[in-house]
């Protein structure tokens, strides 16, 4: 194994990948929290109703739609 | 910049890229596990312990158990929804 320098391109590349993965994990975590609050209004059951499950899916996708709109607006 | 070793003790062994990445991933996993636990505690406390009594009732305990399962399931649903986007 090569001893690494903090500036090695290999390390920088691996760190960039981990950063990307961490940003995705964080988005999933925040979205799950927000969409749970919006969609799971009663006491948790032993499974999700189809309306609860659909609400969670819709919630995530509408958030992404909104994100795109915001980005486009800010680029104008 | 500061050196962590005094000149007389020689240079410390250098960490390989693999070592650095392994440590980073381990620490990230731990941080995510803690964050997840904290979130689940908050959500399930809100949903299940509405009127704290002098001990946890059976229905509160089953609610907590279902809540944990549902929250994990919700995490999976959100993850899939994000990567199954069709524009």
Coordinates of N, CA and C in Angstrom, one line a residue:
Chain A
X1 N 0.8 -1.2 0.0 CA 0.0 0.0 0.0 C 0.9 1.2 0.0
X2 N 0.5 2.2 -0.8 CA 1.3 3.5 -0.8 C 0.9 4.4 0.3
X3 N 1.8 4.9 1.0 CA 1.5 6.0 1.9 C 0.9 7.1 1.1
X4 N -0.2 7.8 1.7 CA -0.8 8.8 0.8 C -0.4 10.2 1.3
X5 N -0.4 11.1 0.4 CA -0.4 12.5 0.7 C -1.8 13.0 0.6
X6 N -2.2 14.0 1.4 CA -3.5 14.5 1.4 C -3.9 15.1 0.1
X7 N -2.9 15.4 -0.8 CA -3.2 16.0 -2.1 C -3.3 15.0 -3.2
X8 N -3.2 13.7 -2.9 CA -3.2 12.7 -4.0 C -4.5 12.8 -4.7
X9 N -4.5 12.7 -6.1 CA -5.7 12.7 -6.9 C -6.6 11.6 -6.5
X10 N -6.0 10.4 -6.2 CA -6.8 9.3 -5.8 C -7.7 9.5 -4.6
X11 N -7.0 10.1 -3.6 CA -7.7 10.4 -2.3 C -8.8 11.5 -2.5
X12 N -8.4 12.5 -3.3 CA -9.4 13.6 -3.6 C -10.6 13.0 -4.3
X13 N -10.4 12.1 -5.2 CA -11.5 11.5 -5.9 C -12.4 10.7 -5.0
X14 N -11.7 9.9 -4.2 CA -12.5 9.1 -3.2 C -13.3 10.0 -2.3
X15 N -12.7 11.0 -1.8 CA -13.3 12.0 -0.9 C -14.5 12.6 -1.6
X16 N -14.4 13.0 -2.8 CA -15.5 13.6 -3.6 C -16.6 12.6 -3.7
X17 N -16.3 11.4 -3.9 CA -17.4 10.4 -4.0 C -18.1 10.2 -2.7
X18 N -17.4 10.2 -1.6 CA -18.0 10.0 -0.3 C -18.8 11.3 0.1
X19 N -18.3 12.4 -0.4 CA -19.1 13.6 -0.1 C -20.4 13.6 -0.9
X20 N -20.4 13.1 -2.1 CA -21.6 13.0 -2.9 C -22.6 12.0 -2.2
X21 N -22.1 10.9 -1.7 CA -22.9 9.9 -1.1 C -23.5 10.5 0.2
X22 N -22.7 11.2 0.9 CA -23.2 11.8 2.2 C -24.3 12.9 1.9
X23 N -24.2 13.6 0.8 CA -25.2 14.6 0.5 C -26.5 13.9 0.2
X24 N -26.4 12.8 -0.5 CA -27.6 12.0 -0.9 C -28.2 11.4 0.4
X25 N -27.4 10.8 1.3 CA -27.9 10.3 2.5 C -28.6 11.4 3.3
X26 N -28.0 12.5 3.4 CA -28.6 13.6 4.2 C -30.0 14.1 3.6
X27 N -30.0 14.1 2.2 CA -31.3 14.5 1.6 C -32.4 13.5 1.9
X28 N -32.0 12.2 1.9 CA -33.0 11.1 2.2 C -33.5 11.3 3.6
X29 N -32.5 11.5 4.5 CA -32.9 11.7 5.9 C -33.8 12.8 6.2
X30 N -33.5 14.0 5.6 CA -34.3 15.2 5.8 C -35.7 15.0 5.1
X31 N -35.7 14.4 3.9 CA -37.0 14.2 3.2 C -37.9 13.2 4.0
X32 N -37.3 12.2 4.5 CA -38.1 11.2 5.2 C -38.7 11.8 6.4
X33 N -38.0 12.7 7.1 CA -38.5 13.3 8.3 C -39.7 14.3 7.9
X34 N -39.5 15.1 6.9 CA -40.5 16.0 6.4 C -41.7 15.3 5.9
X35 N -41.5 14.3 5.1 CA -42.6 13.6 4.5 C -43.4 12.7 5.5
X36 N -42.7 12.2 6.4 CA -43.4 11.5 7.5 C -44.4 12.4 8.2
X37 N -43.9 13.6 8.5 CA -44.8 14.6 9.2 C -46.0 14.9 8.3
X38 N -45.8 15.0 7.0 CA -46.9 15.4 6.1 C -47.9 14.2 5.9
X39 N -47.3 13.0 5.8 CA -48.1 11.9 5.3 C -48.6 10.9 6.4
X40 N -47.9 10.8 7.5 CA -48.3 9.8 8.5 C -49.0 10.6 9.6
X41 N -50.3 10.8 9.5 CA -50.9 11.7 10.4 C -51.5 11.0 11.6
X42 N -51.8 9.7 11.5 CA -52.4 9.0 12.7 C -51.3 8.2 13.4
X43 N -51.7 7.3 14.2 CA -50.9 6.4 14.9 C -50.3 5.4 13.9
X44 N -49.0 5.0 14.0 CA -48.4 4.1 13.1 C -49.0 2.7 13.1
X45 N -49.4 2.2 12.0 CA -50.0 0.8 11.9 C -49.0 -0.2 11.7
X46 N -49.5 -1.5 11.5 CA -48.5 -2.6 11.2 C -48.1 -2.6 9.8
X47 N -48.8 -1.9 8.9 CA -48.2 -1.6 7.6 C -48.8 -0.2 7.2
X48 N -48.2 0.3 6.1 CA -48.7 1.6 5.6 C -49.9 1.3 4.8
X49 N -50.9 2.2 4.9 CA -52.0 2.1 3.9 C -51.5 2.5 2.6
X50 N -52.2 2.2 1.5 CA -51.7 2.6 0.2 C -51.7 4.1 0.0
X51 N -52.6 4.8 0.7 CA -52.6 6.3 0.6 C -51.4 6.9 1.3
X52 N -51.0 6.3 2.5 CA -49.8 6.7 3.1 C -48.5 6.5 2.3
X53 N -48.4 5.3 1.7 CA -47.3 4.9 0.9 C -47.2 5.8 -0.3
X54 N -48.3 6.1 -1.0 CA -48.4 7.0 -2.2 C -48.0 8.4 -1.8
X55 N -48.5 8.8 -0.6 CA -48.2 10.2 -0.2 C -46.7 10.3 0.0
X56 N -46.0 9.3 0.6 CA -44.6 9.4 0.8 C -43.8 9.5 -0.5
X57 N -44.2 8.7 -1.5 CA -43.6 8.7 -2.8 C -43.8 10.1 -3.5
X58 N -45.1 10.5 -3.4 CA -45.4 11.8 -4.0 C -44.6 12.9 -3.4
X59 N -44.6 12.9 -2.1 CA -43.9 13.9 -1.3 C -42.4 14.1 -1.8
X60 N -41.7 13.0 -1.9 CA -40.3 13.0 -2.4 C -40.2 13.6 -3.8
X61 N -41.1 13.1 -4.7 CA -41.0 13.5 -6.1 C -41.4 15.0 -6.3
X62 N -42.4 15.4 -5.5 CA -42.8 16.8 -5.6 C -41.7 17.7 -5.1
X63 N -41.0 17.2 -4.1 CA -39.9 18.0 -3.5 C -38.9 18.2 -4.6
X64 N -38.6 17.1 -5.3 CA -37.6 17.3 -6.4 C -38.1 18.2 -7.5
X65 N -39.4 18.1 -7.9 CA -39.9 19.0 -8.9 C -39.7 20.5 -8.4
X66 N -40.0 20.7 -7.1 CA -39.9 22.0 -6.6 C -38.5 22.5 -6.6
X67 N -37.6 21.6 -6.3 CA -36.1 22.0 -6.3 C -35.7 22.5 -7.7
X68 N -36.2 21.8 -8.7 CA -35.8 22.1 -10.1 C -36.4 23.5 -10.4
X69 N -37.6 23.8 -10.0 CA -38.2 25.1 -10.3 C -37.4 26.2 -9.6
X70 N -37.0 25.9 -8.4 CA -36.3 26.9 -7.6 C -34.9 27.2 -8.3
X71 N -34.2 26.1 -8.7 CA -32.9 26.3 -9.4 C -33.1 27.1 -10.7
X72 N -34.1 26.7 -11.5 CA -34.3 27.4 -12.7 C -34.6 28.9 -12.5
X73 N -35.4 29.2 -11.5 CA -35.8 30.6 -11.2 C -34.5 31.4 -10.8
X74 N -33.7 30.7 -10.0 CA -32.5 31.4 -9.5 C -31.5 31.6 -10.6
X75 N -31.6 30.9 -11.7 CA -30.6 31.0 -12.8 C -31.1 32.1 -13.8
X76 N -32.3 32.5 -13.6 CA -32.8 33.5 -14.6 C -32.2 34.9 -14.3
Chain B
X1 N 3.3 24.3 8.9 CA 2.1 23.9 9.8 C 2.7 23.1 10.9
X2 N 1.9 22.9 11.9 CA 2.3 22.1 13.1 C 2.7 20.7 12.7
X3 N 3.7 20.2 13.4 CA 4.0 18.8 13.2 C 3.5 18.1 14.5
X4 N 3.0 16.9 14.3 CA 2.5 16.2 15.5 C 3.6 15.4 16.2
X5 N 4.8 15.4 15.6 CA 5.9 14.7 16.2 C 7.1 15.6 16.4
X6 N 7.8 15.4 17.5 CA 9.0 16.2 17.7 C 10.1 15.7 16.8
X7 N 11.0 16.6 16.5 CA 12.0 16.1 15.5 C 12.8 14.9 16.0
X8 N 12.9 14.8 17.3 CA 13.8 13.7 17.7 C 13.1 12.3 17.7
X9 N 11.7 12.3 17.5 CA 11.1 11.0 17.6 C 10.9 10.4 16.2
X10 N 11.3 11.1 15.1 CA 11.1 10.5 13.8 C 9.7 10.8 13.3
X11 N 9.4 10.5 12.1 CA 8.1 10.9 11.5 C 7.1 9.7 11.8
X12 N 5.8 10.1 12.1 CA 4.8 9.1 12.4 C 4.6 8.3 11.1
X13 N 4.1 7.0 11.3 CA 3.8 6.2 10.1 C 2.7 6.9 9.3
X14 N 2.8 6.9 8.0 CA 1.8 7.6 7.2 C 0.6 6.7 7.0
X15 N -0.6 7.3 7.0 CA -1.8 6.5 6.8 C -1.9 6.3 5.3
X16 N -2.3 5.1 4.9 CA -2.6 4.9 3.4 C -3.9 5.4 3.1
X17 N -4.2 5.6 1.8 CA -5.5 6.0 1.3 C -6.6 5.1 1.8
X18 N -6.3 3.8 1.7 CA -7.3 2.8 2.2 C -7.6 3.0 3.7
X19 N -6.6 3.3 4.5 CA -6.8 3.5 5.9 C -7.7 4.7 6.1
X20 N -7.4 5.8 5.5 CA -8.1 7.0 5.6 C -9.6 6.8 5.2
X21 N -9.8 6.2 4.1 CA -11.2 6.0 3.6 C -11.9 5.0 4.5
X22 N -11.3 4.0 5.0 CA -12.0 3.1 5.9 C -12.4 3.8 7.2
X23 N -11.5 4.6 7.7 CA -11.8 5.4 8.9 C -13.0 6.3 8.6
X24 N -12.9 7.0 7.5 CA -14.0 8.0 7.2 C -15.3 7.3 7.0
X25 N -15.3 6.2 6.3 CA -16.6 5.5 6.1 C -17.2 4.9 7.4
X26 N -16.3 4.4 8.3 CA -16.8 4.0 9.6 C -17.4 5.1 10.4
X27 N -16.7 6.2 10.4 CA -17.2 7.3 11.2 C -18.5 7.9 10.6
X28 N -18.6 7.9 9.3 CA -19.8 8.4 8.6 C -21.0 7.4 9.0
X29 N -20.7 6.1 8.9 CA -21.8 5.2 9.3 C -22.3 5.4 10.7
X30 N -21.3 5.6 11.6 CA -21.7 5.8 13.0 C -22.5 7.1 13.2
X31 N -22.1 8.1 12.5 CA -22.8 9.4 12.6 C -24.2 9.3 12.0
X32 N -24.4 8.5 10.9 CA -25.7 8.3 10.3 C -26.6 7.5 11.3
X33 N -26.0 6.5 11.9 CA -26.8 5.6 12.8 C -27.3 6.5 13.9
X34 N -26.4 7.3 14.5 CA -26.8 8.2 15.6 C -27.9 9.1 15.2
X35 N -27.8 9.7 14.0 CA -28.7 10.7 13.5 C -30.1 10.0 13.3
X36 N -30.1 8.8 12.8 CA -31.3 8.0 12.5 C -32.0 7.7 13.8
X37 N -31.2 7.2 14.8 CA -31.8 6.9 16.1 C -32.4 8.1 16.8
X38 N -31.8 9.3 16.7 CA -32.3 10.5 17.3 C -33.6 10.9 16.6
X39 N -33.6 10.8 15.3 CA -34.9 11.1 14.6 C -36.0 10.2 14.9
X40 N -35.7 8.9 14.9 CA -36.8 7.9 15.3 C -37.3 8.1 16.7
X41 N -36.4 8.4 17.6 CA -36.8 8.7 19.0 C -37.8 9.9 19.0
X42 N -37.5 10.9 18.3 CA -38.3 12.1 18.3 C -39.7 11.8 17.7
X43 N -39.7 11.2 16.5 CA -41.0 10.9 15.8 C -41.8 10.0 16.6
X44 N -41.3 8.9 17.2 CA -42.1 7.9 17.9 C -42.5 8.4 19.2
X45 N -41.7 9.2 19.8 CA -42.2 9.8 21.1 C -43.4 10.7 20.8
X46 N -43.3 11.5 19.8 CA -44.5 12.4 19.4 C -45.7 11.5 19.1
X47 N -45.6 10.4 18.3 CA -46.7 9.7 17.9 C -47.3 8.8 19.0
X48 N -46.5 8.2 19.9 CA -46.9 7.1 20.7 C -47.0 7.5 22.2
X49 N -46.3 8.5 22.7 CA -46.4 8.8 24.1 C -47.1 10.1 24.2
X50 N -48.4 10.0 24.1 CA -49.2 11.3 24.1 C -49.5 11.8 25.5
X51 N -49.7 10.8 26.4 CA -50.0 11.2 27.8 C -49.1 10.4 28.7
X52 N -47.9 10.9 29.0 CA -46.9 10.1 29.8 C -47.5 9.6 31.1
X53 N -47.5 8.3 31.3 CA -48.0 7.8 32.6 C -46.8 7.4 33.5
X54 N -47.1 6.6 34.5 CA -46.0 6.3 35.4 C -45.2 5.1 34.9
X55 N -45.6 4.5 33.8 CA -44.8 3.5 33.1 C -45.3 3.4 31.7
X56 N -44.6 2.7 30.8 CA -45.0 2.5 29.4 C -46.1 1.5 29.4
X57 N -47.2 1.8 28.8 CA -48.3 0.9 28.7 C -48.0 -0.1 27.5
X58 N -48.7 -1.2 27.5 CA -48.6 -2.2 26.4 C -48.9 -1.5 25.0
X59 N -49.9 -0.7 25.0 CA -50.2 -0.1 23.7 C -49.2 0.9 23.3
X60 N -48.6 1.6 24.2 CA -47.5 2.5 23.9 C -46.3 1.7 23.4
X61 N -46.0 0.6 24.0 CA -44.9 -0.2 23.5 C -45.1 -0.8 22.1
X62 N -46.3 -1.2 21.9 CA -46.6 -1.8 20.5 C -46.5 -0.6 19.5
X63 N -47.0 0.5 19.9 CA -47.0 1.7 19.0 C -45.6 2.0 18.6
X64 N -44.7 2.0 19.6 CA -43.3 2.3 19.4 C -42.6 1.3 18.4
X65 N -42.9 0.0 18.7 CA -42.4 -1.0 17.8 C -42.9 -0.8 16.3
X66 N -44.1 -0.5 16.2 CA -44.7 -0.3 14.8 C -44.1 0.9 14.2
X67 N -43.9 2.0 15.0 CA -43.4 3.2 14.6 C -42.0 3.1 14.0
X68 N -41.1 2.3 14.7 CA -39.8 2.1 14.3 C -39.8 1.4 12.9
X69 N -40.6 0.3 12.8 CA -40.7 -0.4 11.5 C -41.2 0.5 10.4
X70 N -42.2 1.3 10.7 CA -42.8 2.2 9.6 C -41.8 3.2 9.2
X71 N -41.0 3.8 10.2 CA -40.1 4.8 9.9 C -39.0 4.3 9.0
X72 N -38.5 3.0 9.3 CA -37.5 2.4 8.4 C -38.1 2.2 7.1
X73 N -39.3 1.7 7.0 CA -40.0 1.5 5.7 C -40.1 2.8 4.9
X74 N -40.5 3.9 5.6 CA -40.6 5.2 5.0 C -39.3 5.6 4.4
X75 N -38.2 5.4 5.1 CA -36.9 5.8 4.6 C -36.6 5.1 3.3
X76 N -37.0 3.8 3.2 CA -36.8 3.0 2.0 C -37.6 3.6 0.8
X77 N -38.9 3.9 1.2 CA -39.8 4.4 0.1 C -39.3 5.7 -0.4
X78 N -38.8 6.6 0.5 CA -38.3 7.9 0.0 C -37.1 7.7 -0.9
X79 N -36.2 6.8 -0.4 CA -35.0 6.5 -1.2 C -35.3 6.1 -2.6
X80 N -36.2 5.1 -2.7 CA -36.7 4.6 -4.0 C -37.3 5.7 -4.9
X81 N -38.2 6.5 -4.2 CA -38.9 7.6 -4.9 C -37.9 8.6 -5.6
X82 N -36.8 8.9 -4.8 CA -35.9 9.8 -5.3 C -35.1 9.3 -6.6
X83 N -34.9 8.0 -6.7 CA -34.2 7.5 -7.8 C -35.0 6.8 -8.8
X84 N -36.3 6.9 -8.7 CA -37.2 6.4 -9.7 C -37.9 7.5 -10.4
X85 N -37.4 8.7 -10.3 CA -38.0 9.8 -10.9 C -38.1 9.7 -12.4
X86 N -39.3 9.9 -13.0 CA -39.4 10.0 -14.4 C -39.8 11.4 -14.8
X87 N -39.0 12.1 -15.6 CA -39.4 13.5 -15.9 C -40.1 13.6 -17.2

